[in-house]
Short mmCIF file of C-alpha atoms in Angstrom, two decimals:
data_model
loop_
_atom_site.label_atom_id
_atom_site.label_comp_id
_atom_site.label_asym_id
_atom_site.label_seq_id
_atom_site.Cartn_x
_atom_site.Cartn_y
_atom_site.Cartn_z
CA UNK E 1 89.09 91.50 99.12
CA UNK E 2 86.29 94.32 99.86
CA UNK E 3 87.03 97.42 100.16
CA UNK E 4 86.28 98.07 104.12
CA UNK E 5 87.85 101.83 104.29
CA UNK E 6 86.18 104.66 105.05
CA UNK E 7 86.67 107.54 103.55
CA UNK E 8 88.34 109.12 106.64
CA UNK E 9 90.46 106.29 106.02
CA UNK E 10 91.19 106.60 103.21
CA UNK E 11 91.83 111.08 103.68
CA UNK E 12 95.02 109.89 105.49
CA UNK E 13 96.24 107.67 103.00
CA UNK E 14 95.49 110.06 100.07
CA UNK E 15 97.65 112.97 102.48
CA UNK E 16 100.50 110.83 102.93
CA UNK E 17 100.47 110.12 99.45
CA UNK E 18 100.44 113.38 98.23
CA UNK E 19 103.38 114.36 100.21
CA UNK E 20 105.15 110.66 99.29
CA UNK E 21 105.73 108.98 102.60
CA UNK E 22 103.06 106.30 101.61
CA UNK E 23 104.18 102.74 101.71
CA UNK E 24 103.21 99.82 99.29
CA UNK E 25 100.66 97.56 101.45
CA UNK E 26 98.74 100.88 102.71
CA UNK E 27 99.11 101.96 98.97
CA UNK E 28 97.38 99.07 97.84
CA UNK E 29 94.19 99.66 100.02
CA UNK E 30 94.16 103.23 98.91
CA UNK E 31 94.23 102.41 95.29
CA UNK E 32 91.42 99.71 95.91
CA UNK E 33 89.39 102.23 97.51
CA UNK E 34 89.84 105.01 94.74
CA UNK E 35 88.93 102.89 92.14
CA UNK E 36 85.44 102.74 93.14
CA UNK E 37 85.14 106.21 94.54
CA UNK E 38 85.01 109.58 92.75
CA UNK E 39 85.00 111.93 95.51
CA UNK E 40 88.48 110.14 96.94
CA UNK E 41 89.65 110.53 93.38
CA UNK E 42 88.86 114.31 93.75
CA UNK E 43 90.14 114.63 96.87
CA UNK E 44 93.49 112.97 95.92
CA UNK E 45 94.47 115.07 92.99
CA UNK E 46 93.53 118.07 95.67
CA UNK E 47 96.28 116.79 98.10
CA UNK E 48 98.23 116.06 95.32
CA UNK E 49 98.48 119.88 93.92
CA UNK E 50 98.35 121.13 97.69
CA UNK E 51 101.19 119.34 97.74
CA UNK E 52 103.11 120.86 94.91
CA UNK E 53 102.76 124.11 96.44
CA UNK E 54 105.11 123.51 99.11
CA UNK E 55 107.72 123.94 96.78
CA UNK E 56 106.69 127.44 96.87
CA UNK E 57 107.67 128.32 100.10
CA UNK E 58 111.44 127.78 99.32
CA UNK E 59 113.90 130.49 97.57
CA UNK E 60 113.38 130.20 93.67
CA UNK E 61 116.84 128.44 92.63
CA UNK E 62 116.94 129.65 89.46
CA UNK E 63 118.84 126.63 86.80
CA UNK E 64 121.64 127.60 84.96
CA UNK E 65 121.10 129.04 81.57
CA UNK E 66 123.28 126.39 80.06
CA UNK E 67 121.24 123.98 81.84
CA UNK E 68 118.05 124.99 79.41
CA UNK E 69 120.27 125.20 76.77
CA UNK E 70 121.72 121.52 76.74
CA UNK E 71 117.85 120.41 77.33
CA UNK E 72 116.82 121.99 74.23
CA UNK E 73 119.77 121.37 72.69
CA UNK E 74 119.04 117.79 72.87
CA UNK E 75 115.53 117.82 72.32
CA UNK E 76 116.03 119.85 69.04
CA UNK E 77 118.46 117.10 67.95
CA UNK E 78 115.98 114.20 68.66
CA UNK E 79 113.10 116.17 66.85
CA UNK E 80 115.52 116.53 63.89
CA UNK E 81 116.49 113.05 63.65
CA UNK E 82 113.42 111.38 64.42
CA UNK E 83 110.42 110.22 62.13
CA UNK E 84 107.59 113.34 61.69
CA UNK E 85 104.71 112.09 64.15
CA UNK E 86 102.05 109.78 62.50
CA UNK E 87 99.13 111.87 61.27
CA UNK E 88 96.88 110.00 63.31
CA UNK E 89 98.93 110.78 66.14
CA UNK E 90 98.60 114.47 65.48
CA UNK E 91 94.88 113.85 65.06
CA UNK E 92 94.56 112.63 68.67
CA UNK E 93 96.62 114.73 70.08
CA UNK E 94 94.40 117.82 68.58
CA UNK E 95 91.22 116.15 69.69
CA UNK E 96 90.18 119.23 72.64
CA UNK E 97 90.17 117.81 75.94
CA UNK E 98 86.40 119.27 76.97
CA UNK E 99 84.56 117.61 73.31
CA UNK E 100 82.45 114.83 73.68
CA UNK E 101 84.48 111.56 72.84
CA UNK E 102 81.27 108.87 71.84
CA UNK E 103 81.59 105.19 71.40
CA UNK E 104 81.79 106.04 67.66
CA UNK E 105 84.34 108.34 67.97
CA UNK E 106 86.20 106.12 69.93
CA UNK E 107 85.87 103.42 67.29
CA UNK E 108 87.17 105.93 64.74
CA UNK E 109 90.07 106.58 66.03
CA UNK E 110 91.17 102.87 66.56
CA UNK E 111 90.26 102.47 63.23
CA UNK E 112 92.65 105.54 62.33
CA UNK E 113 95.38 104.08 64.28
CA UNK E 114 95.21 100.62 62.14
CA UNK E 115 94.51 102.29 58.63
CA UNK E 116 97.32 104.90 59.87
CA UNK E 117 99.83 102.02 60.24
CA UNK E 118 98.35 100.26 56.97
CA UNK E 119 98.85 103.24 55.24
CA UNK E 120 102.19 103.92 56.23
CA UNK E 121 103.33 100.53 54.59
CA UNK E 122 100.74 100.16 51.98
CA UNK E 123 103.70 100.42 49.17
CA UNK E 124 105.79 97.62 50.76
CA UNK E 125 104.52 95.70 53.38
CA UNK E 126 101.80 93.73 54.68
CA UNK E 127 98.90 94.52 56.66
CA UNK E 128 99.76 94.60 60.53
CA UNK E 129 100.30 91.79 62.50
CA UNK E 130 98.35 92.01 66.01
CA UNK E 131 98.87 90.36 69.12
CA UNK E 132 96.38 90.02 71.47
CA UNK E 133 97.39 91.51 75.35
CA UNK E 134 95.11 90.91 78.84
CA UNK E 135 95.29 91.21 82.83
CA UNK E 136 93.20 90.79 85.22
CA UNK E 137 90.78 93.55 84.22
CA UNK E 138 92.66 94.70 80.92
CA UNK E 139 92.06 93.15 77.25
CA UNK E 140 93.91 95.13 74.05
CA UNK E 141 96.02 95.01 71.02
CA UNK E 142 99.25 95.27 69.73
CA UNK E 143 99.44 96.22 65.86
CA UNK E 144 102.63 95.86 64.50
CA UNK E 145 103.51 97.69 61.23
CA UNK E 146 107.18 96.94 59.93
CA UNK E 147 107.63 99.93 57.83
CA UNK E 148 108.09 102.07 59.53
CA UNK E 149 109.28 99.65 62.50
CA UNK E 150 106.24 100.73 65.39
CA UNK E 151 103.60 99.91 66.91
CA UNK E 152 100.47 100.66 68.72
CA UNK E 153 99.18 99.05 72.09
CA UNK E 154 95.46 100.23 72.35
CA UNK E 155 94.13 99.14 75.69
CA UNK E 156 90.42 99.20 77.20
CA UNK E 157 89.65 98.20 81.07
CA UNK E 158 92.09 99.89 82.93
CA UNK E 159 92.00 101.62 86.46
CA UNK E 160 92.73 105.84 86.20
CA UNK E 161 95.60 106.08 87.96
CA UNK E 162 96.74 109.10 90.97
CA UNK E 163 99.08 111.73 89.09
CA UNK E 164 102.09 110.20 91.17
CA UNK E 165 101.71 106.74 89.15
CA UNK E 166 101.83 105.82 85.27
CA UNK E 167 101.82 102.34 83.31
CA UNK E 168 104.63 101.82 81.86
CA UNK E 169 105.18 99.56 78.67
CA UNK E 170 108.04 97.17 78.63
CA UNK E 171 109.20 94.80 76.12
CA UNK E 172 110.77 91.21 77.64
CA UNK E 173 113.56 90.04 75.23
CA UNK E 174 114.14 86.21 74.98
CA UNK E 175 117.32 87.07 77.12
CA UNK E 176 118.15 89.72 79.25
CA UNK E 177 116.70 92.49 80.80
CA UNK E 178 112.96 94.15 80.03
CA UNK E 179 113.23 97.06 77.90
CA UNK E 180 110.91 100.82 78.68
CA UNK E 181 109.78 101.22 75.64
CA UNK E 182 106.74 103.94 76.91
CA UNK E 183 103.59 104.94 79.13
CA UNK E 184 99.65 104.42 78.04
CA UNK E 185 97.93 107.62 77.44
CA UNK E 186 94.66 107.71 79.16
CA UNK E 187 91.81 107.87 76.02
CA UNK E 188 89.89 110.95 76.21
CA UNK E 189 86.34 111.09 78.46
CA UNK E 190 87.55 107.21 79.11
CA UNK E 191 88.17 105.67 75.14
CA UNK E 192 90.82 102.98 74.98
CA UNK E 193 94.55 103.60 76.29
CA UNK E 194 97.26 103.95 73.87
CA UNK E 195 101.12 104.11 73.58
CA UNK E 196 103.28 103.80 71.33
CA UNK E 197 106.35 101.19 70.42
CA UNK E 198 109.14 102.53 68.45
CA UNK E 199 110.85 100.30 66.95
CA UNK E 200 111.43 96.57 65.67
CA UNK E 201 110.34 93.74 68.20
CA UNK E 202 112.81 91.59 66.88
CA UNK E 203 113.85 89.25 69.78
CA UNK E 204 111.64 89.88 72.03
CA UNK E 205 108.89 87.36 73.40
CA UNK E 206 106.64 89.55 75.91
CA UNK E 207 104.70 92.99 75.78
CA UNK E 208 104.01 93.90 79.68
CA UNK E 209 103.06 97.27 81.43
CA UNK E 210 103.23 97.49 85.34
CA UNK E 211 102.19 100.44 87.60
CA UNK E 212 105.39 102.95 88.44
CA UNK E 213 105.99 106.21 89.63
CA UNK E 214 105.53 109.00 87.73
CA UNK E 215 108.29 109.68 85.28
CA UNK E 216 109.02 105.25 85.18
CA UNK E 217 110.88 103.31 86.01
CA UNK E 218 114.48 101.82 85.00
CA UNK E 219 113.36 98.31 86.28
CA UNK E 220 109.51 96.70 86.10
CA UNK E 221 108.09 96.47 89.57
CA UNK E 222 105.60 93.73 90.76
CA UNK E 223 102.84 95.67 89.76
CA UNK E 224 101.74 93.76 85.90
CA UNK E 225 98.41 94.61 84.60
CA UNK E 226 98.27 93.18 81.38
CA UNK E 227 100.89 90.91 79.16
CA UNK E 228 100.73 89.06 75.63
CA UNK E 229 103.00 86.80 74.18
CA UNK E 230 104.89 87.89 70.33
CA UNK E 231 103.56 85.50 68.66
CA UNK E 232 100.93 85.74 65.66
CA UNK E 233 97.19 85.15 67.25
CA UNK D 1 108.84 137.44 75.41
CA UNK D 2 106.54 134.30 74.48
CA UNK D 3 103.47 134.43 74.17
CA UNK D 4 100.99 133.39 77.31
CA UNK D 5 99.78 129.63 77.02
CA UNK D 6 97.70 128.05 79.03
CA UNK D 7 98.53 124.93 80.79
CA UNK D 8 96.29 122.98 78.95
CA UNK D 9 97.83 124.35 75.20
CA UNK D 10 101.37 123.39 76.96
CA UNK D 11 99.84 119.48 77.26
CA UNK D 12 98.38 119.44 73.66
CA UNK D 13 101.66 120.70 72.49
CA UNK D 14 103.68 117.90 74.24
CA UNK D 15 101.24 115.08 73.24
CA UNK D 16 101.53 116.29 69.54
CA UNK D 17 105.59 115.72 70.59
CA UNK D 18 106.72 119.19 69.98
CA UNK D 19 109.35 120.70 71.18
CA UNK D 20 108.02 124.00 72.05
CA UNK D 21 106.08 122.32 73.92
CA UNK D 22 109.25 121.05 76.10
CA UNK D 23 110.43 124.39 76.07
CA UNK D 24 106.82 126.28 77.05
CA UNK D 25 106.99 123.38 79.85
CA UNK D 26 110.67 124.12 81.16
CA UNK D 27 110.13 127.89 81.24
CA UNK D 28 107.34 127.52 83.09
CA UNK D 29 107.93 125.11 85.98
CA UNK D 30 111.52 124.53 85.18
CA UNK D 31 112.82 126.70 87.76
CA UNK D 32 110.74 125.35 90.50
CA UNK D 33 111.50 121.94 88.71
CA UNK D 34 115.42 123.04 89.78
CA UNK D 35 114.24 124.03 92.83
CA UNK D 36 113.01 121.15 94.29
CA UNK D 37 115.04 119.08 93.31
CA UNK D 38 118.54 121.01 94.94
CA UNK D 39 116.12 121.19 98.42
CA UNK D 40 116.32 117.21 97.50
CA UNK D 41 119.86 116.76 96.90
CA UNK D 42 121.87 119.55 97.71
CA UNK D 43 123.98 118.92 94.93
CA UNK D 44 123.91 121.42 92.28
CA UNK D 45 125.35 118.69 89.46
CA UNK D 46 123.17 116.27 90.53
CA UNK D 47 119.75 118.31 90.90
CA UNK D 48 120.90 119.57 87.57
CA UNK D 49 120.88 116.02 86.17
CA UNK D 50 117.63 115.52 87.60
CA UNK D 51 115.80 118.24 85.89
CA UNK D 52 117.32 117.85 82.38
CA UNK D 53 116.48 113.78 82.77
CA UNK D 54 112.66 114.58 83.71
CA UNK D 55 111.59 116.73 80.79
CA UNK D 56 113.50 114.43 78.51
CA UNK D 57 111.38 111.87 79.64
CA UNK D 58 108.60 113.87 78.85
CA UNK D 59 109.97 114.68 75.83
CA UNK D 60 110.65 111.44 74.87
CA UNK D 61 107.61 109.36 75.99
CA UNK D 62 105.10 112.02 75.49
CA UNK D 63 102.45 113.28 78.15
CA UNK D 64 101.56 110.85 80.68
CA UNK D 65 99.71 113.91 82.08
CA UNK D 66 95.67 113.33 82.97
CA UNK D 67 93.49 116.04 83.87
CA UNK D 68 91.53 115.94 86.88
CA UNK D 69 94.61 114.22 88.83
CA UNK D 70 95.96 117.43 89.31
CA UNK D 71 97.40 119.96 88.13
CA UNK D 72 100.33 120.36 85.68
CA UNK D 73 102.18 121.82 88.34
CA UNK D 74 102.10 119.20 90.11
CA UNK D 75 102.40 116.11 87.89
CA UNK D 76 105.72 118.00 86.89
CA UNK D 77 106.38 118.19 90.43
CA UNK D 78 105.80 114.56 90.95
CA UNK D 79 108.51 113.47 88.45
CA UNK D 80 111.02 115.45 89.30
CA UNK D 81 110.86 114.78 92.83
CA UNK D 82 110.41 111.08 92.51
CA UNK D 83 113.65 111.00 90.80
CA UNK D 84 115.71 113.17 92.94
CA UNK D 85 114.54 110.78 96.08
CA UNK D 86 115.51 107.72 93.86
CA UNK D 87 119.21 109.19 93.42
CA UNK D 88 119.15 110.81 97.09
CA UNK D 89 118.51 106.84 98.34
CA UNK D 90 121.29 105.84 96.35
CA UNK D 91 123.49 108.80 96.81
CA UNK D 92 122.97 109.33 100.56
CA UNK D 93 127.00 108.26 101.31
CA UNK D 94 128.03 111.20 99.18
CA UNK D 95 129.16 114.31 100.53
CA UNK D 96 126.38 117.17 100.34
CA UNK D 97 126.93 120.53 98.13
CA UNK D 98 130.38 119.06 96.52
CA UNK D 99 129.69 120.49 93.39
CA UNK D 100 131.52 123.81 92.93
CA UNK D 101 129.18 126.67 91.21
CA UNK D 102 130.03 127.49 88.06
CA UNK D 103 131.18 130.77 87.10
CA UNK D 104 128.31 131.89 84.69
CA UNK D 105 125.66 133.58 83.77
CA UNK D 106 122.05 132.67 85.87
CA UNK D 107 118.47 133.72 84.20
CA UNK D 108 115.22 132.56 85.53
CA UNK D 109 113.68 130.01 83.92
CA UNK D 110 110.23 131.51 84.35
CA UNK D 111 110.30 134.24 81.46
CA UNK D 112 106.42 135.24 81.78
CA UNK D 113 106.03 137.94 84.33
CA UNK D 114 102.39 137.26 84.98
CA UNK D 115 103.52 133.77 86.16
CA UNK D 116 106.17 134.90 88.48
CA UNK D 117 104.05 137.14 90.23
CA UNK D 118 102.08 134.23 91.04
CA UNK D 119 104.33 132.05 91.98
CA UNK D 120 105.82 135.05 94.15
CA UNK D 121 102.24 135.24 95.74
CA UNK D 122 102.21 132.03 96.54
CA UNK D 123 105.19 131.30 97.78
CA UNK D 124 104.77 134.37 100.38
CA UNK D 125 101.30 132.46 101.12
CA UNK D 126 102.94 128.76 101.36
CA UNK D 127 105.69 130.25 103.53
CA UNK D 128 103.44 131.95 106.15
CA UNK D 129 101.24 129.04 106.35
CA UNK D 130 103.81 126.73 107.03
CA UNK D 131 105.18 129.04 109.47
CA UNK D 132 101.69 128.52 111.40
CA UNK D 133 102.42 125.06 111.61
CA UNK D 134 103.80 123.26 114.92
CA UNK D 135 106.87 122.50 114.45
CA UNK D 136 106.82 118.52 114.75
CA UNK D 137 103.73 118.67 111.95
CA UNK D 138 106.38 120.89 109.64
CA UNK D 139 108.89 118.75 110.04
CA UNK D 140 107.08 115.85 109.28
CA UNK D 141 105.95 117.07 105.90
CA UNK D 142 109.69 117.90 105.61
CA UNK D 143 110.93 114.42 106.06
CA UNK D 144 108.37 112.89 103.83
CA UNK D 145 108.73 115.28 100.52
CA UNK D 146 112.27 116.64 101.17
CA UNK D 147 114.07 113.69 102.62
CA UNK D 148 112.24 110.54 101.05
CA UNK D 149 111.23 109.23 104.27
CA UNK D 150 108.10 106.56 104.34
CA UNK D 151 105.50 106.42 106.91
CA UNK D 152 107.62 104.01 108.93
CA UNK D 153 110.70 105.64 108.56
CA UNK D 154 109.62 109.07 109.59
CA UNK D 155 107.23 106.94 112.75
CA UNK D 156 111.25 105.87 113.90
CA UNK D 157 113.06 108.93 113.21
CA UNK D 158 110.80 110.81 115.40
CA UNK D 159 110.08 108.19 117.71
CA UNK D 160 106.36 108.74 117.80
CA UNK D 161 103.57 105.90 116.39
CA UNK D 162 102.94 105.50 112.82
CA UNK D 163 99.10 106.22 113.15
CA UNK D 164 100.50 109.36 114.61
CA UNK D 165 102.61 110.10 111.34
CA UNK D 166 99.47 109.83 109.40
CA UNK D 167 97.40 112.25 111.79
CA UNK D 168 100.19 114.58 111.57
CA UNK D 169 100.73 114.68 107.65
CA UNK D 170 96.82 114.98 106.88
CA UNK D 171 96.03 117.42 109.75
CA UNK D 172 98.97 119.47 108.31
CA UNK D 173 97.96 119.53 104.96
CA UNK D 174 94.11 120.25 106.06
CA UNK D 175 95.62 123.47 107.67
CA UNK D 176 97.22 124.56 105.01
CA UNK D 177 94.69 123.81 103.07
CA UNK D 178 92.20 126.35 104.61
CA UNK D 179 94.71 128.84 105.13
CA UNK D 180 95.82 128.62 101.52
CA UNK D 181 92.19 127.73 100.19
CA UNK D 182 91.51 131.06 98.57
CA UNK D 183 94.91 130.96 96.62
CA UNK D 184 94.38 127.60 95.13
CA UNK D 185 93.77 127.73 91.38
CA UNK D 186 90.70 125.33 92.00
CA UNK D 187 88.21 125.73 95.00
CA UNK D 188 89.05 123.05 97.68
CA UNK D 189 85.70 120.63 98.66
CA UNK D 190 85.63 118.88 101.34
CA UNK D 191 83.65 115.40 101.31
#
């Protein structure tokens, strides 16, 4: 369906929105709409941090000190125990957010990301196996190294999303419920989206991500934009 | 005292999955993190929860964070209070402020006193703006991002039309939005 909104329209949707009273149908008009328009898009993450400010106006409740302790506590454990990040994780991550990101450099750093897992498992394993993903406007990969057990959904053709919303990854086992396993990462100045998979994807038969709120979800909601079946392509 | 980084170094440094960059993240918007989300659920435990399970999903996903669709401010703001409405929907039975407060020691979770000062600024400016709204616009907003009401739900709970719930919340924010205009980090355009 066209999008018939104005964007007057479209100012009251964004407001609501920001301040989270904004239901799914109307969401689904405003989402339509701000696909196709920048200045809605600017005006959205506007309401969005006006928003955030409201906070402001209460008493500061400070947390409890042991309340930052236990976080880091825990996070300091899980850095411990986990694998050191992927070089060519580190790479992206250092890539500055204002540098010109070309079609070549883009290319590059898929290229990293599959050499990265081939390199990992050069001694002992295979080249990665890939599965092929899609939606409606989505097409991507998954690359599957086995050692270490992870792998790497890179993504082109997806929608930017409002800072309330992320897509979330989830793995569909052959019984059971679907698994979070993570959120795409928007490329930088629009390369491919990428997350992610720890892990082996030993029985499971479906890769999926679906829109959520900010922060995911514990369930998948209605919301698929792109799927791809574990087997070899 | 650490030393001052920018929101932007506090988003590299979570993306490259370090934990200073959790901890830059929770001294910086960890108290109003807490804050919001006790207005939420005025339930010390339970806000408590709430913060600690949002930056370890951070922590543990990495930055879902994207420039230009706001700030950091309020993409952390975002999380924590979607999930303190999700637990306040499925918590509203429970009996308000039945946590007792613990007997210990509080510090601030904002350590860098340039930030404070500006949060102190703004808050001042947030509160007197608010205070210039009429009272069935404030409470609106109130409803919607304190109580985890929808359009509908705030159109029945104040008996009033739902195209008159989303006047209200956009003419609202479009006041405080000029009154607050020249305290925003970014300048506000209008279409």
């Amino acid at each position: 369906m066209a999008d018939a909104m104005t964007h007057d329209e479209v100012a009251d949707l964004l407001a609501l929105d920001a301040v989270g009273a904004l239901e799914a149908a109307d969401r689904e008009l405003m989402e339509r709409h701000l696909a196709t328009c920048g200045p809605c898009r600017q005006a959205a993450a506007q309401y969005a941090d006006l928003a955030s400010l409201l906070p402001a106006a209460l008493e500061l409740a400070p947390p409890p000190a042991r309340l930052r302790r236990s976080l880091m506590a825990q996070v300091y454990a899980e850095a411990t125990a986990a694998p050191r990040l992927p070089w060519w994780r580190r790479l992206i991550a250092g890539i500055p957010e204002n540098r010109a990101f070309t079609v070549v450099g883009a290319a590059a750093v898929v290229a990293a990301v599959a050499l990265g897992i081939w390199g990992a498992g050069r001694n002992a394993a295979p080249a990665p196996v890939t599965y092929s993903v899609s939606g409606t406007t989505a097409t991507g990969v998954l690359a599957v190294a086995t050692q270490p057990a992870q792998a790497v959904l890179t993504v082109k053709g997806l929608q930017p999303l409002p800072s309330s919303k992320v897509y979330e990854v989830w793995l569909i086992p052959n019984q059971g419920s679907p698994k979070p396993v993570g959120f795409l990462s928007p490329g930088v100045a629009g390369g491919p989206w990428t997350a992610v998979v720890p892990g082996s994807l030993a029985g499971y038969k479906t890769i999926a991500a679906t829109v959520e709120p900010a922060g995911g979800s514990a369930t998948p909601s209605n919301t698929e934009v792109l799927s791809g079946q574990l087997a070899e392509s | 005292m650490r030393l001052h980084l920018s929101d932007d170094d506090i988003v590299r440094s979570i993306s490259a999955h370090s934990p200073e960059g959790i901890e830059a993240l929770y001294d910086r918007y960890g108290g109003l993190a807490h804050t919001v989300a006790l207005r939420i659920l005025s339930d010390r435990g339970a806000a408590e929860d709430v913060v600690q399970e949002s930056f370890l999903t951070v922590w543990r996903r990495g930055s879902t964070f994207q420039p230009g669709r706001g700030s950091l401010r309020s993409w952390i703001c975002t999380i924590v209070r979607n999930r303190a409405i999700d637990r306040l929907r499925g918590d509203r039975h429970r009996t308000r402020l039945d946590t007792p407060i613990e007997d210990e020691s509080i510090e601030p979770a904002v350590t860098d006193p340039w930030v404070a000062v500006a949060i102190e600024l703004s808050g001042e400016e947030v509160r007197k703006a608010l205070a210039e709204l009429p009272a069935e616009q404030r409470r609106t907003i109130e409803l919607a991002y304190y109580g985890g009401y929808s359009q509908s739900e705030i159109a029945k709970a104040m008996e009033v039309p739902l195209g008159t719930v989303k006047g209200r919340v956009r003419i609202a924010l479009d006041k405080l939005r000029s009154t607050l205009a020249d305290r925003m980090e970014t300048p506000w355009q209008t279409q």
